[in-house]
mmCIF file of C-alpha atoms and ligand atoms in Angstrom:
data_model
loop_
_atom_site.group_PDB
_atom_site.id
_atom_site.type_symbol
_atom_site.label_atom_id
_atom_site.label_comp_id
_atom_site.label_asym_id
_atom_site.label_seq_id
_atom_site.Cartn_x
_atom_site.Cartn_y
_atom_site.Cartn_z
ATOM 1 C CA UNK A 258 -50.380 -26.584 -75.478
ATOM 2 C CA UNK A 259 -52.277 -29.187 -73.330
ATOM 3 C CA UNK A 260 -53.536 -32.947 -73.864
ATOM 4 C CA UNK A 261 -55.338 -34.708 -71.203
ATOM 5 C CA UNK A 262 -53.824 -38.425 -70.514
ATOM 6 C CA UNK A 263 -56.210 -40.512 -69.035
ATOM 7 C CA UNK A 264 -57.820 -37.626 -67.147
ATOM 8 C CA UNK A 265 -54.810 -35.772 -65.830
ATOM 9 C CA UNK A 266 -53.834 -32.984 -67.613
ATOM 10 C CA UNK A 267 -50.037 -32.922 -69.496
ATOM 11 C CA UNK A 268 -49.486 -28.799 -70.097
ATOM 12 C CA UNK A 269 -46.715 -27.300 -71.936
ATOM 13 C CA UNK A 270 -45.831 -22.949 -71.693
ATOM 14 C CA UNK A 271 -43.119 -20.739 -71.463
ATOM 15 C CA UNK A 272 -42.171 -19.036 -68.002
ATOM 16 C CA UNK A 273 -40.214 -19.131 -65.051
ATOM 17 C CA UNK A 274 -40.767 -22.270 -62.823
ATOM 18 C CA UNK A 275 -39.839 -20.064 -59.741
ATOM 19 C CA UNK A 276 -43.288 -18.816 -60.216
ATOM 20 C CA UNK A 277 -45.146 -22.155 -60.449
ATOM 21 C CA UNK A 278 -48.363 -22.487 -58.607
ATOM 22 C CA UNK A 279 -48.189 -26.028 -58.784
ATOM 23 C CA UNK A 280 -48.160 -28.017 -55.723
ATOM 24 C CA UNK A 281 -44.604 -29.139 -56.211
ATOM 25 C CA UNK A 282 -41.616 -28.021 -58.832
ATOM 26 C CA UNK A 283 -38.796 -30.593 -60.483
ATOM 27 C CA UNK A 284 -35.324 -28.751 -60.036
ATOM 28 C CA UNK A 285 -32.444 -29.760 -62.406
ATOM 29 C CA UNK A 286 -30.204 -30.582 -59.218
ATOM 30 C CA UNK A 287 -26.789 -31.772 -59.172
ATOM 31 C CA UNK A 288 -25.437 -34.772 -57.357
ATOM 32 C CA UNK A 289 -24.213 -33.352 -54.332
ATOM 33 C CA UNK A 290 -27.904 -30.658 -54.043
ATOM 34 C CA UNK A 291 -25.241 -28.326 -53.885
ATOM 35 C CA UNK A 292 -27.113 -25.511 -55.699
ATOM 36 C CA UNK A 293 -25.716 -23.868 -58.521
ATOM 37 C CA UNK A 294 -26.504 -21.786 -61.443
ATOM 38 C CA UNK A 295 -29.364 -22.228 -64.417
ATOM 39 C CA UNK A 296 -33.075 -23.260 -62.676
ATOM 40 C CA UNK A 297 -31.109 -25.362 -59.687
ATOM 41 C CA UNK A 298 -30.010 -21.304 -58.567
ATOM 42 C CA UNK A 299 -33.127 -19.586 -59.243
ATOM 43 C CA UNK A 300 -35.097 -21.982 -57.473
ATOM 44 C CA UNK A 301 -32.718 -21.784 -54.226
ATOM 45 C CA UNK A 302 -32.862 -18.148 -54.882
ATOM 46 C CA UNK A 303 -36.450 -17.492 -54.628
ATOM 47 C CA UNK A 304 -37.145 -20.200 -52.110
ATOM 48 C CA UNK A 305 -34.309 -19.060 -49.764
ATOM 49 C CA UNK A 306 -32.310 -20.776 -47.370
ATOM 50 C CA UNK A 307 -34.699 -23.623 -45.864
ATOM 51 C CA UNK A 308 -34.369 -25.077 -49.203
ATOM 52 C CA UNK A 309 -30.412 -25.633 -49.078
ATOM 53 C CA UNK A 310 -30.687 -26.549 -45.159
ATOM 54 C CA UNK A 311 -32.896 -29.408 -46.267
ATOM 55 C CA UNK A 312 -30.487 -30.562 -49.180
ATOM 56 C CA UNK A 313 -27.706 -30.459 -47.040
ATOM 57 C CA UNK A 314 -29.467 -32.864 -44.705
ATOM 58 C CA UNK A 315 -30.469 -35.335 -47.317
ATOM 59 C CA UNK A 316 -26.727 -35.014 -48.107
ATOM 60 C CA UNK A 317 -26.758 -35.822 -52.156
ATOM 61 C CA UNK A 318 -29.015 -37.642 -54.641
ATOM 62 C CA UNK A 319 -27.206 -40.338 -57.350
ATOM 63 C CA UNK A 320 -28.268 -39.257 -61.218
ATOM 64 C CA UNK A 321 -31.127 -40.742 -62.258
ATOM 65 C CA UNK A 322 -32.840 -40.038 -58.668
ATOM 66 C CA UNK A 323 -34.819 -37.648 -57.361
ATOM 67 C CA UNK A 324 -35.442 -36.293 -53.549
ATOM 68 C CA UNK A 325 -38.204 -34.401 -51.698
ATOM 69 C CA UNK A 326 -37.605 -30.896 -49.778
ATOM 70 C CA UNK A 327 -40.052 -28.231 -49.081
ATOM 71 C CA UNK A 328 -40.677 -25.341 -51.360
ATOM 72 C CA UNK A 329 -39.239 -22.651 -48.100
ATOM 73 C CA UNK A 330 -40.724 -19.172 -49.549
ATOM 74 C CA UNK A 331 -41.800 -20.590 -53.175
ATOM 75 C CA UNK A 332 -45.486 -20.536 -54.519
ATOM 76 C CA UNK A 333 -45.228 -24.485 -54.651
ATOM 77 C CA UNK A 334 -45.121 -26.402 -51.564
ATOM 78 C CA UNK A 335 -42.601 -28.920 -52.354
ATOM 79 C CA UNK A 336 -39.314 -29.079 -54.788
ATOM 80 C CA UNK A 337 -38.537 -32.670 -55.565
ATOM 81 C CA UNK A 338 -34.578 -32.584 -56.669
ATOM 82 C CA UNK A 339 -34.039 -34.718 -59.532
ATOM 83 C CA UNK A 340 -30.322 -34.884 -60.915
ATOM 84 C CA UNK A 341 -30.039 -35.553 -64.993
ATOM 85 C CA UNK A 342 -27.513 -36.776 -66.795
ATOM 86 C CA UNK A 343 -24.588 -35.002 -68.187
ATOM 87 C CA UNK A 344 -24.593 -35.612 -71.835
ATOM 88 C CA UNK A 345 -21.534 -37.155 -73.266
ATOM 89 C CA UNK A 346 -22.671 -38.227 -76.480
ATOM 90 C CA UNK A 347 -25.501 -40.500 -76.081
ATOM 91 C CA UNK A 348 -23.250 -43.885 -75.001
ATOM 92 C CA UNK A 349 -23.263 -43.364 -71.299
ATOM 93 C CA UNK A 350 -26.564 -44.235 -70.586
ATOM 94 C CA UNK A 351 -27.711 -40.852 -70.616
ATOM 95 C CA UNK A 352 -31.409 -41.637 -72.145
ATOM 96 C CA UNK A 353 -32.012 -44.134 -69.484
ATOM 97 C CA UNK A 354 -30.743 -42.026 -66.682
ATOM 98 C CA UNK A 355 -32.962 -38.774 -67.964
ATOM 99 C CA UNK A 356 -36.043 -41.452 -68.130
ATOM 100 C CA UNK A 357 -35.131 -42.182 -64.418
ATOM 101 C CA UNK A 358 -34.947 -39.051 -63.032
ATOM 102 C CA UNK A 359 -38.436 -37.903 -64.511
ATOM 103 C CA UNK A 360 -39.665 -41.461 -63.351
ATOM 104 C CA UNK A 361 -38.545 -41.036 -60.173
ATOM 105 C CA UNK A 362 -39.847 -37.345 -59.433
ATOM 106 C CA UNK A 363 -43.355 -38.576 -60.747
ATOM 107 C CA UNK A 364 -43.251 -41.471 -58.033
ATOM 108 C CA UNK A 365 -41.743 -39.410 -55.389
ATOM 109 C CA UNK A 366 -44.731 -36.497 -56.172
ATOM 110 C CA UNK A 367 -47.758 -39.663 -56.365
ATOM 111 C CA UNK A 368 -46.410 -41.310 -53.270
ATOM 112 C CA UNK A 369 -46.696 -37.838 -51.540
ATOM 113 C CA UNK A 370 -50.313 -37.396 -52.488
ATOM 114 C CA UNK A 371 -49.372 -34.156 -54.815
ATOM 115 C CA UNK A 372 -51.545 -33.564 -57.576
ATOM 116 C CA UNK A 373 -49.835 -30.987 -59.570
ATOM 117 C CA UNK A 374 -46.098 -30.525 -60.815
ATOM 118 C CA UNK A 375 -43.806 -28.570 -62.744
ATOM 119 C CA UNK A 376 -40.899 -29.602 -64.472
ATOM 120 C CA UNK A 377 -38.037 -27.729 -66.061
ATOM 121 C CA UNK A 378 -36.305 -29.443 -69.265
ATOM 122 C CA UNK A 379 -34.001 -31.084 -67.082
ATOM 123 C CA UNK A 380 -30.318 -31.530 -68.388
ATOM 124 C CA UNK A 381 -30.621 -29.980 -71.678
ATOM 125 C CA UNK A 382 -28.950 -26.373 -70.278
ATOM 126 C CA UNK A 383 -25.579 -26.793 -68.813
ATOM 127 C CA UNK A 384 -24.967 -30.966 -68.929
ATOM 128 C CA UNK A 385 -25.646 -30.496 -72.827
ATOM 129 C CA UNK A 386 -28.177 -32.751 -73.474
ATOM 130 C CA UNK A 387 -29.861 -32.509 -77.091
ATOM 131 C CA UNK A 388 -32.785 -30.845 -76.312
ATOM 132 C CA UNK A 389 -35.153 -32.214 -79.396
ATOM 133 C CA UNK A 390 -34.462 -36.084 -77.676
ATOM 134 C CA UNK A 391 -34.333 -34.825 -74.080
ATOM 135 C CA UNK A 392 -37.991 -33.431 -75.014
ATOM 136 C CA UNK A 393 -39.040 -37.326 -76.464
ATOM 137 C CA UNK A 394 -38.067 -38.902 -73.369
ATOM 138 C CA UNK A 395 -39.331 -36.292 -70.940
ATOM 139 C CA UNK A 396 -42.776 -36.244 -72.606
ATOM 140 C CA UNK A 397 -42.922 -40.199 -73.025
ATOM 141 C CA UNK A 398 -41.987 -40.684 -69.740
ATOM 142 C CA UNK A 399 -44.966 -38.485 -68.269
ATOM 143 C CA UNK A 400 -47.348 -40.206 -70.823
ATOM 144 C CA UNK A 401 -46.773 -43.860 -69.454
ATOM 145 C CA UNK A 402 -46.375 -42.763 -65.722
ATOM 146 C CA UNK A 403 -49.949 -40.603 -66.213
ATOM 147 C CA UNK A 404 -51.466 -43.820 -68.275
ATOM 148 C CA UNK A 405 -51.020 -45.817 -64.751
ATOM 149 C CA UNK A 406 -51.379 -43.163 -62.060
ATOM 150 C CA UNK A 407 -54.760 -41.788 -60.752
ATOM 151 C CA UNK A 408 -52.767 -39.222 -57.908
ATOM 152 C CA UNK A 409 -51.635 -36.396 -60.603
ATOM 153 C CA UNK A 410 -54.059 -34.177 -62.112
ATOM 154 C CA UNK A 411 -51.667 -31.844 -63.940
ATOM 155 C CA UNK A 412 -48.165 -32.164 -65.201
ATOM 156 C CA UNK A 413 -46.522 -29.472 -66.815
ATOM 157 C CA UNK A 414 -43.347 -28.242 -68.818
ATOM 158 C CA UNK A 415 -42.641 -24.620 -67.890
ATOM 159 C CA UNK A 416 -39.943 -24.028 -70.211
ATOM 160 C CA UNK A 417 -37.819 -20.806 -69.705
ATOM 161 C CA UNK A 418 -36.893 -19.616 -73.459
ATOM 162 C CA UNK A 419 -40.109 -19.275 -75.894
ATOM 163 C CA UNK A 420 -37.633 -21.611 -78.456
ATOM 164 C CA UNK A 421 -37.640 -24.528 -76.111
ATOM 165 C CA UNK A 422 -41.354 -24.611 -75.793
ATOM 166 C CA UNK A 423 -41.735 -24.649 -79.551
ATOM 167 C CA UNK A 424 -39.348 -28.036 -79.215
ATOM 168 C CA UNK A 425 -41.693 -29.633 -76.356
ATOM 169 C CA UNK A 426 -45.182 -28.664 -78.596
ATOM 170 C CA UNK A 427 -43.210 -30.649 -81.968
ATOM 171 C CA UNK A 428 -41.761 -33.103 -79.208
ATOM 172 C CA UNK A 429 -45.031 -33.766 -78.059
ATOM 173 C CA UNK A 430 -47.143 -33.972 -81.038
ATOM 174 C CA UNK A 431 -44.109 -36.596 -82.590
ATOM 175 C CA UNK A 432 -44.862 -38.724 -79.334
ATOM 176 C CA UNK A 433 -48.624 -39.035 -79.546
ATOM 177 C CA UNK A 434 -48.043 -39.456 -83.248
HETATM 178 P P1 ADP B 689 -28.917 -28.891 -66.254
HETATM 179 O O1 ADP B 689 -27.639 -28.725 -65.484
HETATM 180 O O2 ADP B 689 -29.744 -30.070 -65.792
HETATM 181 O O3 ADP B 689 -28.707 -28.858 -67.723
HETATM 182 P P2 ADP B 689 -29.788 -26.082 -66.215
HETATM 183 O O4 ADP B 689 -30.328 -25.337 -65.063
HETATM 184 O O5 ADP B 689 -28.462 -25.645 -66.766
HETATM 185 O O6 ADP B 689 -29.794 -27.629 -65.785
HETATM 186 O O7 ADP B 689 -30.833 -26.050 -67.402
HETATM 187 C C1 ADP B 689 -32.020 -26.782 -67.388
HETATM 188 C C2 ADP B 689 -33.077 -25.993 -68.102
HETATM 189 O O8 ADP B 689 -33.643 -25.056 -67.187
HETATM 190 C C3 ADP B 689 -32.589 -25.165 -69.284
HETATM 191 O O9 ADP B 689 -33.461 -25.418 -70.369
HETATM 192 C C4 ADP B 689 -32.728 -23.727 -68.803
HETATM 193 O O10 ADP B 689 -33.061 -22.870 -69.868
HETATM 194 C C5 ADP B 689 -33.887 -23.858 -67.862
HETATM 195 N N1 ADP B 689 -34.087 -22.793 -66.865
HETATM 196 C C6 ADP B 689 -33.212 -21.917 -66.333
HETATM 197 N N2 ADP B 689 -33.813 -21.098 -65.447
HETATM 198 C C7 ADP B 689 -35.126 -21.474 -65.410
HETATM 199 C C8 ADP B 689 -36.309 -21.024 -64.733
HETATM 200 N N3 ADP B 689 -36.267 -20.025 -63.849
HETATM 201 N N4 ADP B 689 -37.494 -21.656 -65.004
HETATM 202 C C9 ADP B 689 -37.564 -22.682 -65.868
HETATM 203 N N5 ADP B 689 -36.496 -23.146 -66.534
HETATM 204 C C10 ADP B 689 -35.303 -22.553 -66.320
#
């Protein structure tokens, strides 16, 4: 499923973002870019080591940011980090925080000069995060940052199980109501 947002293009499909062609992928990171398992481990995995010697640099990245490393063997030339919140129920701040760290990636990618990203649902595998709100505030968040950007062309979901695209396409319909 695609829209275009003020001329940029907002794309949703099923795959496996280690295989993006976009310029640059969003990794589900955790605070300390410490790798892991779910997308953070597949995208170390198939971008090998350069990746991890870059995170290791930067040091760590506080939820609700995002940082910038190269994509090492990846199809995409840059993996901007971005660490969600863990879900504890909804009282933490958690919709805020997953707003941020989509916000943040977006700037990080414009400010770069990259015109094409991919994100993974960020937060909704292991840190639990409802997946039907995590896909509102994902998709909302793109919306407003495309209405006021003219650096992306092309945003897209690549979401991993066929189920969770279904949630992004009713997601994304309930947001542009
Ligand atoms: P978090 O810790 O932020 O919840 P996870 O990696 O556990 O991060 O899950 C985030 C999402 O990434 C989940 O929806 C999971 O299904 C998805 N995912 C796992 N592997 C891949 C992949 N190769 N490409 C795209 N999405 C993936």
């Amino acid at each position: 499923m695609e829209v275009t947002i003020n001329g940029s293009e907002l794309s949703l499909v099923h795959g496996d973002i280690t295989l993006a062609e976009t310029e640059a992928i969003g990794n589900a990171a955790n605070s300390r870019l410490a790798g892991g398992g779910g997308v953070d481990g597949a995208i170390h995995r198939a971008g090998g080591p350069s990746i991890m010697a870059q995170c290791r640099k930067i040091g760590g990245c506080a939820t609700g940011k995002a940082v910038l490393t190269g994509g090492g063997a990846l199809k995409a030339k840059y993996v901007i980090h971005g660490v969600g919140p863990v879900y504890h129920g909804g009282t933490r701040g958690e919709a805020e925080l997953l707003k941020s760290v989509y916000a943040e990636s977006l700037a990080i990618a414009s400010g770069k000069g990259i015109k094409s990203i991919s994100f993974p649902s960020i937060s909704t595998g292991v840190y639990g995060y409802p997946i039907e709100e995590a896909a509102r505030i994902a998709l909302r968040t793109v919306i407003d940052f495309l209405k006021k950007d003219e650096v992306l062309e092309l945003v897209r979901f690549v979401l991993f199980f066929h189920k969770d695209l279904m949630v992004y396409e009713d997601a994304l319909k309930e947001v542009l109501g």
